C-alpha cells in the first residue's frame, strides 16, 4: 500500500477527494485558508486530469448559487470556503438544504471578522449549524480525504448537502502522509449520481423552487402536497436519518477502501475513563496526547471526538457518557453571551440521563491562539478540581487567555 | 560525520528562511523524504498566517515512527535549519533549542565563525554555492530550498540521499528536478561539522 501514500496538506487531501469523487461542477471563490483546494482543482481541470466544469465566480454567494443550479439538474458539485466567505454565502447556504440538493462543501475552519484574522477556529461553520446541512468534522488529513468521499454518498442517499469541516492551517496547510485510494476503489463505493429526483427535463417540464405557503396545496395533477412545514419536517427527518446513514456509509467505505472513522463519534482510551474530554476536529487529535499524559498522573481520562455535529448524535453520546464523572467540552467557537455550542448541545442531551456526568465547557484556540496538549491537560486538571470542590456547573473556562488585570 | 539516532521518539525541526526563499518547500520535501526514509509519522507546516517576501519566516517539521498528533508550531526544536546566515542576527534562530541540538546553517563561514552559543552541534554547508554550481538559478537568485536537504541528510543521517532525490522528483519534473538533485548532492558533499 505504501506506493499509494503521499505526503500532502489537508487542502490537497480535500481536492484529491473531489477528484476521486468525479465531481462534475466546481464553483468557488478563493479565501485563505481554503484557496489551495480550488487552485488544485482548477489545475486538474485545466490539465484534463479532472473532467469537470470549473466555474469562476465573483463571490461565495455566486459559488453556492452555481452549485445549486448544477445540482438541480443532477450534476455532482463541489465547493469550498472559509470564514467570511461562508458568511457571505449564507443566503444560499440555507437554500441548498431546503431544496434538498446533495452538494458537498468543504469548510476550512477560520475565525470570523472583525477583527480580521485568517487563522483557525470553528466559529464559521458553527454559525450555520442550523441551516440543515450535515456537518462532519475531521481530525487529520486522511480523514479529510475519506470523509469528503463519504460525504457524497451520504448527501446523495439523503438528498441533503454535507459540509466537511476541517481546521484551517492546522490541517489545511500541514503536510502529513495520506493514503490515496485507487479510482476503482472509490468508483465501487460511490457510483455516479443518476437519481432523477432533481433532473430538469424539457420533455417533462416542472416548476422548481415555487413559493410554498403555510397550508398544504394541490400540485399540477391535483394531488395534495405538503406546505412549508411538511417540507421542513421531511428535511428534519432526513437529517435524523443521517444518524444511521453516516455510520452505514463509514462501514461501506471501510469495506471498499479499508479505513473507517467511527461513524458519528470516535474515542480514545474511553473504556474505563471517568473524565471525558470532548472536541470536534484536530483538537481531538491533540487531546489523545493529553489523556495519555493525564493517565500517567493517575487520572482515568479518555477522549470522545465529535465527528458528526449535525445531526447531533444524542443517543450515541448518552450511551458513551452515562456513568462518567465529568465531560469537559473544548469549543473553538462561542455563542456570545452564552457558551460554546458543542457544550450547550451536549449538556442538553444529558438532561434526565441516569448517571449523566457533570458537563463543563472550555473555550480555546479562538483566532488561532495556540493550544498545546499540556494546556489542555491543565484545563482538565482545573475542571477536575472544580468538580471535586462541589461544582456541578461552571462558567466557560477560557484557555490561554491573557486579559490585563 | 556523526549523525543522529533514528530511534529517538520524535524530532522537532524548525526552519528559518526569508519569504520567497522556499523554506516551506524545504519543509515539504523533507516530510516526503523522511516518509520515504521510513519515518511513518511526519508533518510539515508553514508558520500560520501571512508572509512577506524577504521578511524572516519559519516553518515546522516533525519526524517520528508513529503518526504525529501535535499540530502546534515547533518551539523547542531538536534541529534548526537556517537557509540564509543573515538570519542568525535577526531571527533568534536558536531560541528554545533543546540542549545538544543541531543547527544547520547555509553559509560560507566555518562553524566557529558563526559565533553561536556553545552546547549546540553546529553544521555548515555552502548551499548557495551548491545551487550556483548546479546552475539552479531562478530570477537571478540561487535556489537553496531543495539543496539544503542535501545538507540535512549529511548533518543528521535521518534521511537518505535516495529519498531526497525521490522527493525532489515528486515535487519537480524534467530538467528542474535534475538541477535540484544536483544541487542537493553538492550540498551534501560540502557539509561540515
XYZ file of C-alpha atoms in Angstrom:
598
model
C 0.000 0.000 0.000
C 2.920 2.359 0.613
C 3.009 3.324 -3.082
C -0.407 4.929 -2.607
C 0.681 7.104 0.299
C 1.630 10.708 -0.412
C 2.649 13.441 1.964
C 0.081 16.178 1.428
C -1.737 19.067 3.050
C -5.337 18.890 4.187
C -6.292 21.096 1.268
C -4.629 18.687 -1.163
C -6.459 15.819 0.541
C -9.801 17.594 0.034
C -9.050 18.338 -3.622
C -7.925 14.745 -4.165
C -11.183 13.501 -2.688
C -13.219 15.730 -5.015
C -11.247 14.389 -7.964
C -11.768 10.787 -6.852
C -15.492 11.509 -6.417
C -15.521 12.585 -10.085
C -17.219 15.872 -9.340
C -18.767 17.405 -12.435
C -19.144 21.051 -11.461
C -16.872 23.079 -9.191
C -17.617 26.694 -8.342
C -15.635 28.535 -5.722
C -14.164 31.861 -4.760
C -10.734 31.932 -3.118
C -10.262 32.798 0.544
C -7.453 31.946 2.961
C -7.001 29.156 4.078
C -9.285 27.438 1.546
C -7.669 28.760 -1.656
C -5.259 25.857 -2.364
C -8.203 23.430 -2.583
C -9.734 25.156 -5.560
C -6.384 26.147 -7.065
C -5.515 22.454 -7.195
C -8.888 21.509 -8.676
C -8.633 24.302 -11.258
C -5.182 22.999 -12.254
C -6.540 19.469 -12.674
C -9.480 20.680 -14.757
C -7.076 22.736 -16.891
C -4.710 19.790 -17.428
C -7.553 17.420 -18.218
C -6.843 15.173 -15.225
C -10.313 16.017 -13.933
C -13.223 16.104 -16.354
C -15.327 18.789 -14.702
C -16.690 22.243 -15.309
C -14.837 24.809 -13.220
C -16.944 27.941 -12.892
C -15.030 31.007 -11.781
C -17.349 33.299 -9.861
C -17.099 36.741 -8.298
C -18.246 35.776 -4.797
C -19.102 32.932 -2.471
C -22.788 33.748 -2.839
C -22.459 33.063 -6.551
C -20.345 29.971 -5.925
C -23.140 28.349 -3.979
C -25.703 29.622 -6.479
C -23.837 27.865 -9.300
C -23.661 24.686 -7.216
C -27.408 24.926 -6.586
C -28.129 25.299 -10.295
C -25.808 22.473 -11.295
C -27.058 20.164 -8.557
C -30.661 20.905 -9.528
C -30.022 19.374 -12.948
C -28.293 16.353 -11.423
C -24.577 17.236 -11.521
C -22.250 16.183 -8.720
C -20.996 19.502 -7.364
C -18.231 20.708 -5.072
C -17.282 23.962 -3.428
C -15.177 25.095 -0.508
C -14.910 28.229 1.567
C -13.904 29.684 4.926
C -14.970 32.276 7.448
C -16.350 35.469 5.939
C -16.736 33.670 2.615
C -19.181 31.298 4.273
C -20.932 34.225 5.903
C -21.277 35.967 2.539
C -22.694 32.745 1.109
C -25.213 32.338 3.920
C -28.434 33.005 1.998
C -27.620 30.222 -0.439
C -26.246 28.011 2.350
C -29.863 27.868 3.534
C -31.267 27.375 0.047
C -29.254 24.255 -0.778
C -30.629 22.037 2.029
C -34.148 23.481 1.734
C -34.075 22.498 -1.934
C -32.687 19.080 -0.862
C -29.612 19.299 -3.064
C -26.728 16.868 -2.391
C -23.944 19.455 -2.604
C -20.672 18.827 -0.776
C -18.773 21.802 0.609
C -15.506 21.814 2.497
C -15.389 24.498 5.156
C -11.787 25.181 6.058
C -12.458 26.496 9.534
C -11.258 30.052 10.141
C -12.150 32.754 12.633
C -14.820 35.326 11.762
C -14.015 39.024 11.419
C -13.961 41.576 12.992
C -11.130 41.925 13.731
C -9.586 40.405 10.612
C -7.844 37.139 11.342
C -7.053 34.364 8.898
C -6.312 31.687 11.494
C -8.281 28.752 12.803
C -11.291 28.415 14.986
C -14.694 26.861 14.250
C -16.986 29.861 14.535
C -17.681 29.947 10.784
C -19.307 26.536 10.366
C -20.961 26.795 13.790
C -22.718 29.948 12.611
C -24.634 27.915 10.002
C -25.132 24.750 12.034
C -28.924 25.281 11.971
C -29.207 25.606 8.178
C -29.942 21.920 7.656
C -26.628 20.601 6.343
C -24.943 17.507 7.673
C -21.765 18.763 9.363
C -18.818 16.410 9.737
C -15.539 17.386 11.421
C -12.152 15.861 10.554
C -9.243 15.152 12.872
C -6.443 14.726 10.307
C -5.725 14.888 6.574
C -6.543 11.240 5.966
C -9.970 11.782 7.460
C -10.449 14.842 5.230
C -9.920 12.737 2.125
C -12.021 9.821 3.318
C -14.828 11.969 4.731
C -15.121 14.128 1.619
C -15.601 10.993 -0.492
C -18.083 9.615 2.062
C -19.932 12.935 2.069
C -21.170 12.410 -1.494
C -22.632 9.029 -0.609
C -24.385 10.491 2.442
C -25.620 13.538 0.537
C -26.942 11.567 -2.414
C -28.678 8.934 -0.283
C -30.469 11.522 1.854
C -30.778 14.463 -0.564
C -29.164 16.810 1.904
C -25.932 18.761 1.454
C -22.901 17.872 3.547
C -20.334 20.242 4.993
C -16.914 18.698 5.596
C -15.239 20.882 8.215
C -11.511 20.876 8.868
C -9.234 23.201 10.773
C -7.571 25.961 8.796
C -3.759 25.898 8.766
C -3.576 23.201 11.477
C -4.750 20.713 8.855
C -5.257 22.733 5.673
C -1.598 23.751 5.460
C 0.069 20.909 7.389
C 1.587 18.125 5.332
C 1.242 14.560 6.575
C 1.074 11.110 4.995
C -2.268 10.365 3.334
C -3.189 7.063 1.703
C -4.966 7.720 -1.573
C -7.454 5.052 -2.623
C -7.491 3.960 -6.237
C -10.145 5.391 -8.587
C -11.518 1.853 -8.907
C -11.987 1.563 -5.132
C -13.796 4.897 -4.973
C -15.899 4.149 -8.052
C -17.059 0.909 -6.447
C -18.014 2.787 -3.275
C -19.519 5.828 -4.953
C -21.499 5.125 -8.112
C -22.394 8.026 -10.422
C -25.249 10.170 -9.165
C -28.026 9.184 -11.535
C -31.187 9.506 -9.499
C -33.729 11.570 -11.436
C -35.008 13.258 -8.304
C -33.620 16.629 -9.296
C -33.134 16.381 -13.060
C -34.708 19.099 -15.160
C -36.069 17.505 -18.337
C -37.536 19.704 -21.109
C -39.844 16.839 -22.031
C -41.182 16.801 -18.502
C -41.391 20.453 -17.500
C -41.799 21.276 -13.860
C -41.691 24.254 -11.588
C -38.561 24.194 -9.429
C -38.449 26.245 -6.285
C -42.011 27.557 -6.180
C -43.366 29.659 -3.345
C -44.829 27.319 -0.740
C -47.043 28.920 1.857
C -48.349 27.659 5.130
C -51.005 25.233 4.050
C -50.823 22.029 2.021
C -51.661 22.679 -1.621
C -52.547 20.782 -4.777
C -49.859 20.167 -7.400
C -50.435 20.324 -11.167
C -52.054 16.866 -11.085
C -54.356 17.829 -8.293
C -52.579 15.715 -5.682
C -52.243 17.388 -2.276
C -48.652 18.211 -1.339
C -47.214 19.434 1.934
C -46.873 23.068 2.845
C -43.712 24.700 4.135
C -43.937 22.983 7.495
C -44.311 19.493 5.998
C -41.341 20.141 3.720
C -39.296 21.228 6.726
C -40.419 18.220 8.767
C -39.273 15.885 5.991
C -35.978 17.729 5.821
C -35.552 17.337 9.582
C -36.375 13.644 9.257
C -33.669 13.283 6.603
C -31.138 14.845 8.979
C -32.186 12.405 11.694
C -31.876 9.552 9.187
C -28.280 10.659 8.760
C -27.670 9.309 12.263
C -28.000 5.881 10.642
C -26.661 6.708 7.195
C -23.377 8.266 8.394
C -22.238 5.099 10.247
C -23.522 2.874 7.439
C -21.566 4.908 4.917
C -18.455 4.726 7.068
C -18.823 0.939 7.232
C -19.350 0.656 3.469
C -16.264 2.791 2.957
C -14.291 0.533 5.272
C -15.359 -2.474 3.199
C -14.354 -0.758 -0.051
C -11.233 1.126 0.988
C -10.144 -0.349 4.310
C -10.498 2.623 6.650
C -13.310 3.781 8.924
C -13.603 6.781 11.193
C -16.080 5.828 13.874
C -19.266 6.977 12.172
C -20.799 9.640 14.416
C -18.233 9.688 17.238
C -14.755 8.377 17.825
C -12.950 7.560 21.052
C -9.513 7.103 22.555
C -8.900 5.337 25.896
C -12.561 5.780 26.733
C -13.438 2.357 28.153
C -12.709 2.975 31.833
C -12.488 6.772 31.622
C -14.063 8.798 34.425
C -13.088 12.129 32.870
C -14.003 12.515 29.207
C -12.506 15.268 27.064
C -14.673 16.184 24.087
C -13.928 18.190 20.931
C -14.540 18.309 17.201
C -11.747 18.399 14.634
C -7.988 18.367 15.047
C -8.245 19.396 18.691
C -9.377 15.822 19.296
C -6.101 14.572 17.855
C -4.178 16.674 20.366
C -6.496 15.517 23.170
C -5.335 11.931 22.634
C -1.891 13.052 23.850
C -3.487 14.947 26.723
C -5.345 11.942 28.084
C -2.262 9.747 27.806
C -0.364 12.302 29.911
C -3.232 12.539 32.405
C -3.285 8.753 32.776
C 0.407 8.796 33.647
C -0.613 11.060 36.528
C -3.313 8.627 37.612
C -6.328 10.389 36.072
C -8.630 7.986 34.242
C -9.169 10.192 31.212
C -10.379 9.467 27.680
C -11.349 11.300 24.511
C -14.729 11.340 22.833
C -14.454 13.017 19.444
C -17.419 14.607 17.699
C -17.342 13.565 14.044
C -20.985 14.360 13.264
C -22.076 17.638 14.799
C -25.252 17.899 12.720
C -27.205 15.756 13.119
C -26.207 15.819 16.783
C -25.695 12.210 17.915
C -27.731 12.428 21.104
C -28.307 8.721 21.710
C -24.723 7.774 20.934
C -23.471 10.441 23.326
C -25.805 9.304 26.104
C -24.608 5.745 25.676
C -20.938 6.770 25.755
C -21.193 9.232 28.648
C -23.646 7.727 31.147
C -21.765 6.687 34.268
C -18.799 9.052 33.768
C -17.888 11.699 36.328
C -17.054 14.619 34.092
C -17.468 15.628 30.462
C -15.233 18.572 29.585
C -16.082 20.087 26.202
C -13.494 22.148 24.348
C -15.168 24.537 21.907
C -13.320 26.624 19.303
C -16.388 28.818 18.970
C -18.796 30.640 21.210
C -22.420 31.632 21.243
C -21.561 35.077 22.556
C -23.433 35.796 25.743
C -23.853 32.104 26.465
C -21.183 29.430 25.946
C -19.593 27.071 23.437
C -22.090 25.457 21.045
C -20.953 21.856 21.487
C -21.025 22.314 25.259
C -24.615 23.590 25.202
C -25.770 20.824 22.928
C -24.057 18.170 24.996
C -25.460 19.453 28.285
C -28.932 19.462 26.792
C -28.561 15.907 25.566
C -27.540 14.731 29.059
C -30.618 16.113 30.850
C -32.582 13.381 32.540
C -29.998 10.713 31.749
C -29.275 8.448 34.685
C -25.621 8.694 35.698
C -25.029 11.706 33.460
C -21.668 13.382 34.021
C -21.209 16.986 35.027
C -20.734 18.951 31.792
C -18.154 21.747 31.860
C -17.113 23.914 28.944
C -13.849 25.452 27.864
C -13.185 27.905 25.041
C -9.865 27.689 23.278
C -7.988 28.394 20.095
C -10.073 31.387 19.026
C -8.424 33.207 16.134
C -5.599 30.676 16.065
C -4.491 31.053 19.710
C -2.090 28.153 20.140
C -3.209 25.397 22.463
C -0.872 22.538 23.318
C -1.637 19.121 24.819
C -0.135 20.479 28.078
C -2.529 23.459 28.062
C -5.415 21.038 27.567
C -4.207 18.821 30.418
C -4.013 21.832 32.706
C -7.587 22.758 31.768
C -8.661 19.202 32.549
C -6.979 19.366 35.968
C -8.750 22.679 36.705
C -12.092 21.123 35.768
C -11.452 18.094 37.967
C -10.545 20.419 40.866
C -13.780 22.379 40.334
C -15.766 19.144 40.313
C -14.063 17.930 43.480
C -14.830 21.291 45.094
C -18.505 20.512 44.512
C -19.284 22.400 41.298
C -21.915 20.855 39.044
C -21.987 23.757 36.594
C -19.358 26.310 35.836
C -18.623 29.354 33.681
C -16.739 28.692 30.457
C -13.009 28.325 31.130
C -11.031 30.424 28.625
C -7.757 28.635 27.917
C -4.583 30.694 27.366
C -6.417 33.988 27.770
C -4.214 36.964 28.662
C -6.505 39.807 29.710
C -4.801 42.626 31.610
C -5.612 42.871 35.303
C 30.404 12.902 10.274
C 28.480 11.971 13.423
C 24.771 11.630 12.768
C 21.622 11.404 14.912
C 19.959 8.195 16.176
C 16.894 7.159 14.180
C 15.147 5.603 17.185
C 14.611 8.923 19.006
C 10.874 9.368 19.872
C 10.283 12.464 17.790
C 12.496 15.016 16.093
C 11.199 18.567 16.084
C 12.660 20.770 13.371
C 12.333 24.497 12.820
C 13.197 26.170 9.528
C 14.339 29.760 9.233
C 14.189 31.453 5.856
C 13.001 34.594 4.190
C 9.649 34.943 2.452
C 10.119 33.675 -1.109
C 13.261 31.692 -0.308
C 11.396 28.416 -0.160
C 11.545 27.281 3.469
C 8.019 25.894 3.106
C 9.175 23.909 0.067
C 12.139 22.668 2.124
C 9.805 21.522 4.881
C 7.508 19.828 2.383
C 10.307 17.972 0.607
C 11.805 16.970 3.968
C 8.488 15.468 5.071
C 8.268 13.465 1.873
C 11.944 12.364 2.045
C 11.584 11.393 5.714
C 8.473 9.343 4.955
C 10.394 7.618 2.177
C 13.253 7.042 4.637
C 10.968 5.087 6.945
C 9.514 7.686 9.317
C 5.828 6.786 9.342
C 4.869 9.919 11.226
C 5.865 13.158 9.511
C 4.354 16.619 9.460
C 5.498 19.888 7.951
C 3.742 23.184 8.196
C 4.437 26.830 7.387
C 4.200 29.429 10.097
C 0.473 30.116 10.056
C -0.818 33.335 8.592
C 0.620 35.805 6.132
C 4.129 36.044 4.680
C 6.030 38.886 3.042
C 8.805 38.427 0.512
C 12.164 38.940 2.180
C 10.841 39.009 5.746
C 12.085 36.337 8.183
C 9.736 33.357 8.288
C 9.732 29.964 9.954
C 8.324 26.559 9.185
C 7.994 23.468 11.378
C 8.530 19.764 10.777
C 8.244 16.713 12.986
C 9.570 13.200 12.315
C 8.599 10.102 14.280
C 7.879 6.430 13.887
C 4.205 6.852 14.778
C 1.622 9.300 13.424
C 2.225 12.825 14.734
C -0.592 14.061 16.965
C 0.710 17.504 17.874
C -0.105 20.308 15.459
C 1.358 23.334 17.231
C 4.334 25.171 15.772
C 7.698 23.807 16.910
C 9.052 25.948 19.755
C 11.643 23.582 21.294
C 13.451 22.194 18.245
C 15.960 19.353 18.194
C 17.169 20.609 14.827
C 17.185 24.111 13.367
C 17.871 24.772 9.703
C 18.855 28.273 8.601
C 18.564 28.953 4.877
C 20.475 32.211 4.992
C 23.150 33.126 7.579
C 21.996 36.760 7.651
C 19.027 35.427 9.632
C 21.249 34.481 12.574
C 21.483 38.132 13.526
C 17.773 38.912 13.228
C 15.676 35.787 13.704
C 16.847 34.365 17.061
C 17.262 31.040 15.300
C 18.484 29.152 18.373
C 15.527 30.156 20.582
C 14.157 27.218 22.558
C 16.583 24.681 21.097
C 16.941 21.504 23.104
C 20.389 21.103 24.727
C 22.814 19.436 22.343
C 20.570 20.264 19.403
C 21.838 20.513 15.856
C 21.820 23.763 13.901
C 22.440 23.561 10.159
C 23.385 26.844 8.508
C 23.728 27.758 4.840
C 26.936 29.787 4.988
C 30.467 30.060 3.643
C 31.721 30.568 7.198
C 33.086 27.844 9.454
C 31.046 26.736 12.482
C 33.409 28.639 14.783
C 32.985 31.854 12.764
C 29.223 31.876 13.260
C 29.532 32.933 16.894
C 26.708 30.681 18.098
C 26.257 29.552 21.695
C 28.208 26.607 22.948
C 26.342 23.401 23.679
C 24.918 23.166 20.178
C 26.129 20.972 17.373
C 26.854 23.415 14.554
C 26.882 22.179 10.966
C 27.590 24.367 7.956
C 27.169 23.932 4.232
C 27.632 26.353 1.340
C 24.201 25.585 -0.050
C 24.066 28.800 -2.057
C 27.353 27.795 -3.694
C 25.910 24.352 -4.385
C 22.868 25.880 -6.084
C 25.119 28.112 -8.185
C 27.327 25.173 -9.151
C 24.246 23.246 -10.265
C 23.015 26.322 -12.166
C 19.870 26.224 -10.059
C 19.089 29.897 -10.564
C 15.586 31.377 -10.737
C 15.124 35.077 -11.431
C 18.829 35.620 -10.860
C 18.729 34.032 -7.383
C 20.324 30.692 -6.469
C 17.533 28.496 -5.074
C 18.511 26.808 -1.819
C 15.195 25.317 -0.740
C 15.833 21.797 -2.038
C 19.640 21.865 -1.999
C 19.524 22.355 1.772
C 18.033 18.847 2.040
C 21.452 17.510 0.999
C 22.974 19.304 3.971
C 20.166 17.988 6.207
C 20.833 14.409 5.061
C 24.581 14.750 5.697
C 24.199 16.515 9.037
C 21.578 14.218 10.552
C 21.711 10.860 8.773
C 17.947 10.701 9.328
C 17.093 10.767 5.632
C 18.903 9.123 2.759
C 20.007 10.965 -0.364
C 17.982 8.432 -2.373
C 14.858 9.560 -0.530
C 15.766 13.233 -1.037
C 16.160 12.625 -4.756
C 12.862 10.748 -4.919
C 11.076 13.516 -3.017
C 12.556 16.184 -5.297
C 11.492 14.177 -8.355
C 7.987 14.007 -6.890
C 7.854 17.789 -6.381
C 9.610 18.888 -9.592
C 9.735 17.474 -13.081
C 12.182 17.272 -16.003
C 15.282 19.485 -16.068
C 14.184 21.308 -12.906
C 14.234 18.054 -10.924
C 17.725 17.220 -12.181
C 19.166 20.618 -11.212
C 17.603 20.420 -7.765
C 19.013 16.929 -7.268
C 22.464 18.013 -8.478
C 22.430 20.946 -6.055
C 21.366 18.712 -3.147
C 24.207 16.274 -3.920
C 26.774 19.091 -3.996
C 25.409 20.494 -0.727
C 25.623 17.018 0.804
C 29.302 16.804 -0.117
C 30.226 20.229 1.248
C 28.531 19.821 4.646
C 30.932 20.254 7.589
C 30.524 19.911 11.349
